[in-house]
Short mmCIF file of C-alpha atoms in Angstrom, two decimals:
data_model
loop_
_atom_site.label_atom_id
_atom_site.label_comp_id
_atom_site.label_asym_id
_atom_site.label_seq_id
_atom_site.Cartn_x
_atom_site.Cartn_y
_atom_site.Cartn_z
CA UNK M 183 -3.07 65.11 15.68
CA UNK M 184 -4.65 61.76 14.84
CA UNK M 185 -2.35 59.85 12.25
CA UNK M 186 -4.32 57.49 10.07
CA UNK M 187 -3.36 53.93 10.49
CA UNK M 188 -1.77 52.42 7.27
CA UNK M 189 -3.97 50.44 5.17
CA UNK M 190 -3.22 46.59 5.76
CA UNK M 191 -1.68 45.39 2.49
CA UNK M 192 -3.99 43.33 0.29
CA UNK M 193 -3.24 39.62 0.41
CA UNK M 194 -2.34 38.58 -2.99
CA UNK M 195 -4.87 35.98 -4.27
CA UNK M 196 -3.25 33.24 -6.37
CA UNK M 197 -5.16 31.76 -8.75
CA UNK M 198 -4.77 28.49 -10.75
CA UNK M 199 -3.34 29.04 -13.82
CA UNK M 200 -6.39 26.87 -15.33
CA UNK M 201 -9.72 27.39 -15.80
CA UNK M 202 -12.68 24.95 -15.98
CA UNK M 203 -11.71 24.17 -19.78
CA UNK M 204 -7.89 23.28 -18.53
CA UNK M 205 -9.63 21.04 -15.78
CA UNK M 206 -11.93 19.72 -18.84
CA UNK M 207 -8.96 18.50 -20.84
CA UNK M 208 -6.64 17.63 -17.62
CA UNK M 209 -9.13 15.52 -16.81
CA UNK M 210 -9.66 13.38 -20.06
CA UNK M 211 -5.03 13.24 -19.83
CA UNK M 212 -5.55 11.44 -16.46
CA UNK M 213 -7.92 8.53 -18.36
CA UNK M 214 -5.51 9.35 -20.90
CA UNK M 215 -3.02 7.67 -18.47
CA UNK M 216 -4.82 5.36 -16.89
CA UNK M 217 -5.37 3.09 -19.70
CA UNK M 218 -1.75 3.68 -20.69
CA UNK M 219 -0.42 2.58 -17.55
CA UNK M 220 -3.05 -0.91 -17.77
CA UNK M 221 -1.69 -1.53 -21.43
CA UNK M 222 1.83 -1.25 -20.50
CA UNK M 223 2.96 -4.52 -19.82
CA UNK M 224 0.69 -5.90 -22.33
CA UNK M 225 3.02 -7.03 -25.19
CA UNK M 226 5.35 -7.66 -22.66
CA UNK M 227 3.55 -10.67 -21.51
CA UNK M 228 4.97 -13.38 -23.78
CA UNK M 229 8.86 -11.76 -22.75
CA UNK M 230 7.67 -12.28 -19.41
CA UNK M 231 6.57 -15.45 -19.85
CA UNK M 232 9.67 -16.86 -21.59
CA UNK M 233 12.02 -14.99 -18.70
CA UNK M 234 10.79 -16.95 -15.82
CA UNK M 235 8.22 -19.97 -17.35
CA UNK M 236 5.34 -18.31 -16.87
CA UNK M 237 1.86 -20.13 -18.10
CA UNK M 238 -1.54 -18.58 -19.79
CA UNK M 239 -3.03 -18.82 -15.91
CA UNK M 240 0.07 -16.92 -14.21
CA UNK M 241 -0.04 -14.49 -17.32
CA UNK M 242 -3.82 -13.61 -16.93
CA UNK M 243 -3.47 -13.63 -12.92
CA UNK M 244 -1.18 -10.96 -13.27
CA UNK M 245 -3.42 -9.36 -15.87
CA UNK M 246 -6.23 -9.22 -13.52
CA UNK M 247 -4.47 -7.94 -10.45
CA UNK M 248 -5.22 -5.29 -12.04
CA UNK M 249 -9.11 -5.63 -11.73
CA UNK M 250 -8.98 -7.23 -8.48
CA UNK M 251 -7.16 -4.41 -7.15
CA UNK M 252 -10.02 -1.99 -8.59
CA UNK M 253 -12.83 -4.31 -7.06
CA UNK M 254 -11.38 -3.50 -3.82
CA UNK M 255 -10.88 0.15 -3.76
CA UNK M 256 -14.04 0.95 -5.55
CA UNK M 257 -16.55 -0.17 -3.46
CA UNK M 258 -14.17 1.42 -0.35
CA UNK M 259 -13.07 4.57 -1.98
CA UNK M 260 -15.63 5.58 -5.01
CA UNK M 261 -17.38 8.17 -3.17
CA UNK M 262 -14.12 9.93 -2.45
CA UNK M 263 -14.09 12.62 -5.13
CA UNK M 264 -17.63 13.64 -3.98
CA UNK M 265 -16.34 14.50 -0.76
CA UNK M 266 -12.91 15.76 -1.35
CA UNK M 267 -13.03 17.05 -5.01
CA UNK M 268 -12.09 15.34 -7.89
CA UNK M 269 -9.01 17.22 -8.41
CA UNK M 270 -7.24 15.87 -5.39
CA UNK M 271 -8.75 12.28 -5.91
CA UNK M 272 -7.21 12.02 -9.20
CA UNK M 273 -3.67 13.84 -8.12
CA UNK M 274 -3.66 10.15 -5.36
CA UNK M 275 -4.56 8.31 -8.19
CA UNK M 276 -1.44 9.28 -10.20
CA UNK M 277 0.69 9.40 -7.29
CA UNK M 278 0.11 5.35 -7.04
CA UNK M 279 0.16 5.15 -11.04
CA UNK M 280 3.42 6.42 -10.72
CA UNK M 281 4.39 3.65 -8.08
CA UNK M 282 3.63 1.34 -10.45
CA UNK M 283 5.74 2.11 -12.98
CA UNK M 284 8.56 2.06 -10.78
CA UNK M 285 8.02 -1.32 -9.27
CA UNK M 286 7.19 -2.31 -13.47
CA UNK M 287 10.59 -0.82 -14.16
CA UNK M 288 12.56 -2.90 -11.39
CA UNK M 289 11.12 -5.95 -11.00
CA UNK M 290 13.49 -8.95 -11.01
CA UNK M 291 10.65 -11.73 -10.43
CA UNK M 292 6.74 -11.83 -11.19
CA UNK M 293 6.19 -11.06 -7.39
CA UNK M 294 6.94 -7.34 -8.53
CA UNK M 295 4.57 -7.80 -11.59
CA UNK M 296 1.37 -8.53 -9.42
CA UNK M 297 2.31 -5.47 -7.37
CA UNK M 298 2.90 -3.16 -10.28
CA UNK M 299 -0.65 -4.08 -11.49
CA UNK M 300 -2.41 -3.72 -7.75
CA UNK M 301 -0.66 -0.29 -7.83
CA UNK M 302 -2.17 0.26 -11.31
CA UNK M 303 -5.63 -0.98 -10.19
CA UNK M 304 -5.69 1.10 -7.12
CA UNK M 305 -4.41 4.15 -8.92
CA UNK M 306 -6.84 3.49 -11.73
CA UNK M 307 -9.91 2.88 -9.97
CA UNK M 308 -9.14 6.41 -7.33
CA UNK M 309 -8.62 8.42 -10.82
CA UNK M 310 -11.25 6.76 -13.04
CA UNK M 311 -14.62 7.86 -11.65
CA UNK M 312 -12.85 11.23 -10.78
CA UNK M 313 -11.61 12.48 -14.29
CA UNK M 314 -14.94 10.75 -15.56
CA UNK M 315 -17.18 12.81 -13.27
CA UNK M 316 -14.90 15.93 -13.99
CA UNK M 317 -15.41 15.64 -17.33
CA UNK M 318 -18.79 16.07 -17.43
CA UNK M 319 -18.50 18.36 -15.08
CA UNK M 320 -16.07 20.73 -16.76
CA UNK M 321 -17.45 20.69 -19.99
CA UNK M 322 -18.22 24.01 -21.09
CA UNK M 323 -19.34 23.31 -25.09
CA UNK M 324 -22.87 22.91 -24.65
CA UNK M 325 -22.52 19.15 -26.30
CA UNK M 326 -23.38 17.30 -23.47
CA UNK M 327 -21.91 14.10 -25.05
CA UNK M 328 -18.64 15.67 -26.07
CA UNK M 329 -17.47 14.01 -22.49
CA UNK M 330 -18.06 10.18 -22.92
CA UNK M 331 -16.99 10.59 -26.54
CA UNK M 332 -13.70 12.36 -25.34
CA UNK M 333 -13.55 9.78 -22.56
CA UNK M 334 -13.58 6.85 -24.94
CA UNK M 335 -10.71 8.96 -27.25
CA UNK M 336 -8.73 9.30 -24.50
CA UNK M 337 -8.42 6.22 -22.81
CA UNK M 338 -7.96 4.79 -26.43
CA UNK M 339 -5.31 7.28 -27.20
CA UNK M 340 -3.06 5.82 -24.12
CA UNK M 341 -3.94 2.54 -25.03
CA UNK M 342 -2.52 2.74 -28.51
CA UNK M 343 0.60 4.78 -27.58
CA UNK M 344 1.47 1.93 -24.74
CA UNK M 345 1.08 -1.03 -26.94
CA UNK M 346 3.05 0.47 -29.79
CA UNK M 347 5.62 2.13 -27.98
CA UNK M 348 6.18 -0.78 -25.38
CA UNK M 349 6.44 -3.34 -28.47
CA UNK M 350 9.07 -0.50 -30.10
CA UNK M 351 11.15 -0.32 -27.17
CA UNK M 352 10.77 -4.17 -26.47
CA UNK M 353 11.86 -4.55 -30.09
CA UNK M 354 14.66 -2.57 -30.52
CA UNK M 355 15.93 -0.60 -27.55
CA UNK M 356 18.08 -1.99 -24.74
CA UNK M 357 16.55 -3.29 -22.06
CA UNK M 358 13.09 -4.01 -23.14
CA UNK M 359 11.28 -4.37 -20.04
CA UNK M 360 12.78 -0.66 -18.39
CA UNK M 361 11.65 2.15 -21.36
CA UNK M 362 8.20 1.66 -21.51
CA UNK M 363 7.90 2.30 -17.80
CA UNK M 364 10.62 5.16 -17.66
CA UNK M 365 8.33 6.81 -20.13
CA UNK M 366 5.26 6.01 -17.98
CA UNK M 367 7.02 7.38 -14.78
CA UNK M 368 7.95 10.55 -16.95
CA UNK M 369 4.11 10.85 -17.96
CA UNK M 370 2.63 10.70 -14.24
CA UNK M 371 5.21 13.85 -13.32
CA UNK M 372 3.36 15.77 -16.23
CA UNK M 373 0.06 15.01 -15.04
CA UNK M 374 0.77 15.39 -11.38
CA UNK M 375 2.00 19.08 -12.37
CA UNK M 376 -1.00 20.07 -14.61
CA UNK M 377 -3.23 19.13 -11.49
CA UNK M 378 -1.91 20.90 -9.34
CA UNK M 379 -2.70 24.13 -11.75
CA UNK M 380 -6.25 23.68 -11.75
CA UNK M 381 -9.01 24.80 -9.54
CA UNK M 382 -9.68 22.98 -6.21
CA UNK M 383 -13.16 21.89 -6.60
CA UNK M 384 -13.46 20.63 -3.43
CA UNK M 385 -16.89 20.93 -1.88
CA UNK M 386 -17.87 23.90 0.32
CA UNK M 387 -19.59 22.06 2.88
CA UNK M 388 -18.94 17.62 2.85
CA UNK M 389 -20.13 15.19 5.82
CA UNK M 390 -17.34 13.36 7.04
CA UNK M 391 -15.65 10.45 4.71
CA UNK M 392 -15.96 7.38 5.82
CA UNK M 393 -15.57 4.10 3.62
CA UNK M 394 -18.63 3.26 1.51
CA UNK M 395 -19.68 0.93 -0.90
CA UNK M 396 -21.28 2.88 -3.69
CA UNK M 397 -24.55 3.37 -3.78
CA UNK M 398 -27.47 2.75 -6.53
CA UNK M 399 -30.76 5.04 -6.17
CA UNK M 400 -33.42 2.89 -6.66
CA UNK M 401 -34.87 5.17 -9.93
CA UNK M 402 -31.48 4.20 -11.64
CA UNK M 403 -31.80 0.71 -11.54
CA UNK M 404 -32.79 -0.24 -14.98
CA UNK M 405 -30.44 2.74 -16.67
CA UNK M 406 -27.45 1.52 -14.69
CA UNK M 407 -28.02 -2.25 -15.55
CA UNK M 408 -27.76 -1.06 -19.44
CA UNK M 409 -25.16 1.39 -18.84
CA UNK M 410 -23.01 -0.83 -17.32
CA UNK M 411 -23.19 -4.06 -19.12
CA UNK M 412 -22.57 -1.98 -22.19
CA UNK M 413 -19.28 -0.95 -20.78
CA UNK M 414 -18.66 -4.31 -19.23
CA UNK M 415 -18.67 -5.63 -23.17
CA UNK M 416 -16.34 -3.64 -24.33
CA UNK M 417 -14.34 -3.99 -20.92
CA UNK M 418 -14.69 -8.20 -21.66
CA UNK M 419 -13.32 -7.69 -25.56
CA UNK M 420 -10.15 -5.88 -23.93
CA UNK M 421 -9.57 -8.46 -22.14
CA UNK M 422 -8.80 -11.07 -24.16
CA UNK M 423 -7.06 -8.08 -26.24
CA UNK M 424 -4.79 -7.50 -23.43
CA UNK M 425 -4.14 -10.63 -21.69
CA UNK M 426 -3.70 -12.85 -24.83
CA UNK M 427 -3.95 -11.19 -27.46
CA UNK M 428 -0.06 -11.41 -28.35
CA UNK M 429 0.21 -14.64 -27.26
CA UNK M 430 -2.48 -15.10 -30.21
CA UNK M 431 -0.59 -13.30 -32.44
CA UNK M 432 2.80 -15.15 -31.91
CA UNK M 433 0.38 -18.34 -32.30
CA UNK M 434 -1.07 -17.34 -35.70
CA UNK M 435 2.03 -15.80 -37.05
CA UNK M 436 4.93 -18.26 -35.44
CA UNK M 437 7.06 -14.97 -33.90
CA UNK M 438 7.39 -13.29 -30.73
CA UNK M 439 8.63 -10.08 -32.39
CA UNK M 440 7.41 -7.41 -29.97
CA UNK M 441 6.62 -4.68 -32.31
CA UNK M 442 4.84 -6.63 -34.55
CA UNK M 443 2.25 -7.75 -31.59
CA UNK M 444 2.41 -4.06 -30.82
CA UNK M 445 1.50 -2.00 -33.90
CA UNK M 446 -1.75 -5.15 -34.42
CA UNK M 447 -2.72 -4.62 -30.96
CA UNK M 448 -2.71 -1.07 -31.39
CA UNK M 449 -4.72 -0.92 -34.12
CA UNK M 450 -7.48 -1.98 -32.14
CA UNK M 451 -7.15 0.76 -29.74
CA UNK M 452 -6.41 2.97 -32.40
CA UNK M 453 -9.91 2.52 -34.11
CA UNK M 454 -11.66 3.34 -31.01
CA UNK M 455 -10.03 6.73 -30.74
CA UNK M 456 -11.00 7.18 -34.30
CA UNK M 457 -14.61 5.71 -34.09
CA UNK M 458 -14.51 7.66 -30.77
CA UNK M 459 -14.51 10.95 -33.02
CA UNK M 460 -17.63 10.49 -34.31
CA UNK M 461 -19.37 9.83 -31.57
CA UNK M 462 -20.18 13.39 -30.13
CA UNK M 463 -23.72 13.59 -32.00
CA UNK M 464 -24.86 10.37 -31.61
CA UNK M 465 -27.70 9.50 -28.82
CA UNK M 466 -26.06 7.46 -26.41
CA UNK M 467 -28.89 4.46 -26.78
CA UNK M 468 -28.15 4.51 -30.03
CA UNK M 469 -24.40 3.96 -29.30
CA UNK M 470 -24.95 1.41 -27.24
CA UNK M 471 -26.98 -0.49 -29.92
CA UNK M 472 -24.52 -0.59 -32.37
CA UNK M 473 -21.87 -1.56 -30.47
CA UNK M 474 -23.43 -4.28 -28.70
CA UNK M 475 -24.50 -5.75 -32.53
CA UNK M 476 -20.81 -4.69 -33.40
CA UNK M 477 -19.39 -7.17 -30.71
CA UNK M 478 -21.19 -9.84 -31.89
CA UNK M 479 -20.08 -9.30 -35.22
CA UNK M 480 -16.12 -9.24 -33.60
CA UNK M 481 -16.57 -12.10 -31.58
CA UNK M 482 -17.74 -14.18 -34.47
CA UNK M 483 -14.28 -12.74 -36.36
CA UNK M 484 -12.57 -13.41 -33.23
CA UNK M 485 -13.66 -17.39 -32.81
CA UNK M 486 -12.59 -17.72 -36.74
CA UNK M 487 -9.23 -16.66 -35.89
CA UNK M 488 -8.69 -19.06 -33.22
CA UNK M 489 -10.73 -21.88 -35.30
CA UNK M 490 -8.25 -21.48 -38.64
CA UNK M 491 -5.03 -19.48 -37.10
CA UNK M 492 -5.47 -16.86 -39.52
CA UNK M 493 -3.47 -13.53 -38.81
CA UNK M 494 -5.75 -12.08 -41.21
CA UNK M 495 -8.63 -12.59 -39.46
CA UNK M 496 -7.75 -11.30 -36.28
CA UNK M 497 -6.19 -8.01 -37.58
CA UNK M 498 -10.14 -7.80 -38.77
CA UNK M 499 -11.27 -8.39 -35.27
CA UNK M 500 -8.81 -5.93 -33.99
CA UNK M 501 -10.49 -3.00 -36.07
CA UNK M 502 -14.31 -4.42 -35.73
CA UNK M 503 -13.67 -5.38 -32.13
CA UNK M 504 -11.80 -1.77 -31.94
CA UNK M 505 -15.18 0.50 -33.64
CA UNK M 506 -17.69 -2.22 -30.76
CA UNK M 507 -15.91 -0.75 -27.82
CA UNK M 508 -16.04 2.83 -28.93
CA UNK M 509 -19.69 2.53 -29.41
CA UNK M 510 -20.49 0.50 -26.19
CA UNK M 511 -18.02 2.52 -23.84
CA UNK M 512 -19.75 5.75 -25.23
CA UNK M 513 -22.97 4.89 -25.46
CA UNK M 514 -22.78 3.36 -21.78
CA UNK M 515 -21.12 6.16 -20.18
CA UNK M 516 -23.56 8.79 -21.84
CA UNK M 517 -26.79 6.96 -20.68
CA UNK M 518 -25.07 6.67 -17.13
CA UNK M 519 -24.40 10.91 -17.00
CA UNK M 520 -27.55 11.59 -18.44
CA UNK M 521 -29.40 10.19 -15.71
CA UNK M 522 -27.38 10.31 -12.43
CA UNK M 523 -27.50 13.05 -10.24
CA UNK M 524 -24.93 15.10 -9.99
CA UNK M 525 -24.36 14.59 -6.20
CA UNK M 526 -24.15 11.04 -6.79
CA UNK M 527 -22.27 10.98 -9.82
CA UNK M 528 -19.00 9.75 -8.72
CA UNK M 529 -19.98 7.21 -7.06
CA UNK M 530 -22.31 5.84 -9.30
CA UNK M 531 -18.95 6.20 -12.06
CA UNK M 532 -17.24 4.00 -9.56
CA UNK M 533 -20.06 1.46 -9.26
CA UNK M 534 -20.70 1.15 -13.02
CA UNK M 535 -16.86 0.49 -13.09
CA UNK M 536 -16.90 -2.07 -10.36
CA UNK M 537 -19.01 -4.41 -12.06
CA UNK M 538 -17.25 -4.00 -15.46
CA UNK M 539 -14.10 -4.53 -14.20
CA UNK M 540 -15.27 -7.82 -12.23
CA UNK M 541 -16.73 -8.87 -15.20
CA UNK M 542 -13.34 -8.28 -16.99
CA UNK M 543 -11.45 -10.20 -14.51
CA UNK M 544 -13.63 -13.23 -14.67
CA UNK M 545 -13.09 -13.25 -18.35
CA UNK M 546 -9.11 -13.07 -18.18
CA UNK M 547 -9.09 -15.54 -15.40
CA UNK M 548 -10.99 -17.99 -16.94
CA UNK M 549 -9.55 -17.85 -20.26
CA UNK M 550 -5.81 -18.18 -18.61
CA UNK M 551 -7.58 -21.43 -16.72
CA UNK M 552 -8.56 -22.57 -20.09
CA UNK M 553 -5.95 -22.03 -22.02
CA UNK M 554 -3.66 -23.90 -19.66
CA UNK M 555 -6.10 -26.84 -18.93
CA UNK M 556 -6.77 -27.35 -22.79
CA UNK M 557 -5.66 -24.97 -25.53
CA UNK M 558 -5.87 -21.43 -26.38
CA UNK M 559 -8.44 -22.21 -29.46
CA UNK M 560 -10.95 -23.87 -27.01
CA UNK M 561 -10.84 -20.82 -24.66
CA UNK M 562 -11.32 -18.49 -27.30
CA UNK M 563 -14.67 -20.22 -28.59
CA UNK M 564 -15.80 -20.52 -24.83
CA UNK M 565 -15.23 -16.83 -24.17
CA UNK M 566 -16.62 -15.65 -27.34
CA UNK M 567 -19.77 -17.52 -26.79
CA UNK M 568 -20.17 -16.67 -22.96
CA UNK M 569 -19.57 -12.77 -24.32
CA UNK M 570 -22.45 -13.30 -27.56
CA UNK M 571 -25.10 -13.98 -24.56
CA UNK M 572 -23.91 -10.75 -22.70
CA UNK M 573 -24.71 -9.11 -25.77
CA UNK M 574 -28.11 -10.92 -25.81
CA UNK M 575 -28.90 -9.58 -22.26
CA UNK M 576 -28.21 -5.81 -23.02
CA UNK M 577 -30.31 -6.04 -26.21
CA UNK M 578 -33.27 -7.56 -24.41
CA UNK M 579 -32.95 -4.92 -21.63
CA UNK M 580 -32.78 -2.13 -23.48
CA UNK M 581 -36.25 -3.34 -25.79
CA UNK M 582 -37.52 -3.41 -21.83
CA UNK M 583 -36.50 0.12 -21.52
CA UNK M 584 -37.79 1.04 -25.03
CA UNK M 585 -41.22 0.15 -24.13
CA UNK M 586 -41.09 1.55 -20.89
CA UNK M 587 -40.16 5.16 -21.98
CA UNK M 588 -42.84 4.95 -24.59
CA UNK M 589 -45.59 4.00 -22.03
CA UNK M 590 -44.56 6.84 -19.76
#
């Protein structure tokens, strides 16, 4: 008698204990940290500074490690999530985000400071176009716009929570310059874990990587130019937020409390979160509009500050300047995922974030230059002005595209 052979037993799929909508909101946690990792050390300049004699141009060289860092990996590595996924592109990104905050956390000299921000940078600019892309990706609400409007919440949401809770800690916990990054550290295990529970989205079939600079399809040209000098505005603004701003504030006010530069700082980043809210139904051209008349208006507020020392006035370029790069980060991102192809939508993420971030770390650099070779007044006006005719090239480009769209 023929026995039957037994049935193999069934392998056991596992499945990811996350769906596209986890992925959706795992996503916008990474930019959450991303910009809470850059904003870190941020009111921890001036500590810095006094610790081991640091000037404005050593400050804002440090600053813009960061963006250096990011110039060089993006133009290498921004294609990576669309041939690997952007799951696993963002889990390296953390990984070195992580690194960061340990060599933050450590450092006895300013040699350790310029690595912590090149780890930053090259965490930052792997995870950026990735969560970015996933986002609109993973959005599943039928509001196509819900993504740069949750983008700009989120990266404002971690840089709020880093400048007030690294000015807390510097203010009144032991060892200022260790919690902030402890916490940071802490934050990257969180993310790395919720990553690794959502689905790999790597591609079926992918040619293999090599390193490429991103590329620009010729039809985007115009779109892209907008797109990204919108976001390079608002990118410019946090700049001088970042890299001076409480070296402003301990100007205008005459004290180097911590939490003081902290909770000011953070209500800029504050009032893009909230501005950020209302974003969702707004055309993105529109966005960009407003906030490129918006940063003229908080540039204006920000070179009267300077002028007359006034701690008044700059709280009221904090908010403006705050609401301006809600509605140009938005309103650049959302004319940028409208129009780019989905196959090429990483990597024209990381190209759009190239050029904003080189334009950020001119602005830092120079203003550290001029702050140390004159005074931090004169840079101010300088930047504020080289920033108003910025604004003057994205209106005039986007009455170009006006007309353009209306012909066709």
């Amino acid at each position: 008698m023929r026995i039957a052979a037994a049935p193999a037993p069934r392998r056991r799929r596992l499945m990811p204990a996350l769906g596209r909508t986890g992925a959706f909101w795992a996503s916008a946690s990474v930019l959450t940290l991303v910009l809470w990792s850059s904003g870190a050390p941020s009111v921890l300049y001036p500590i810095y500074a006094q610790k081991w004699e640091l000037n404005s141009a050593v400050i804002t060289l440090v600053f813009a490690s960061y963006q250096l860092a990011l110039i060089v990996v993006l133009p290498l590595f921004g294609n990576l999530s669309d041939q690997f996924g952007r799951r696993l592109v963002m889990m390296w990104g953390v990984a070195m985000i992580a690194a960061s905050a340990i060599a933050f956390a450590i450092a006895p000299n300013v040699a350790f400071l310029f690595l912590g921000r090149v780890l930053q940078g090259a965490g930052s600019g792997l995870a950026m176009g990735a969560a970015t892309a996933s986002l609109v990706e993973n959005n599943t609400t039928g509001n196509a716009r819900l993504a740069s409007s949750l983008a700009t919440v989120s990266t404002a949401a971690g840089l709020t929570l880093a400048l007030v809770l690294s000015g807390v800690f510097a203010r009144f916990a032991p060892m200022p310059l260790f919690w902030s990054y402890i916490l940071l550290l802490g934050l990257t295990v969180i993310a790395m874990t919720t990553l690794a529970r959502i689905p790999d989205d790597r591609p079926d079939r992918s040619l293999r990587w090599r390193p490429q600079a991103p590329r620009l399809l010729p039809e985007l040209r115009l779109s892209f130019s907008i797109a990204t000098l919108s976001v390079a505005l608002a990118y410019c603004t946090g700049a001088i937020f970042l890299s001076l701003g409480a070296h402003m504030i301990g100007q205008f006010a005459g004290t180097s409390d911590a939490a003081l530069a902290g909770v000011l700082l953070g209500c800029s980043s504050a009032t893009i979160g909230v501005t950020g809210l209302f974003l969702t139904h707004i055309r993105p051209h529109v966005s960009l509009l407003v906030g490129t008349l918006l940063t003229i208006i908080s540039l204006a507020l920000m070179a009267a500050a300077a002028a007359f020392g006034s701690l008044g006035l700059f709280l009221g370029w904090c908010l403006v300047g705050g609401a301006a790069y809600s509605f140009s980060f938005t309103g650049g991102l959302g004319v940028i995922s409208q129009t780019a192809p989905v196959r090429h939508r990483g990597s024209t993420l990381s190209l759009l974030y190239l050029v904003a971030y080189i334009l950020q770390a001119a602005t830092a650099i120079g203003m550290g230059a001029l702050a140390t070779a004159s005074t931090l007044g004169t840079a101010v006006g300088i930047a504020a002005a080289t920033i108003a005719g910025l604004c003057l090239v994205v209106l005039v480009l986007s009455f170009v595209d006006a007309r353009a769209h209306r012909r066709g």
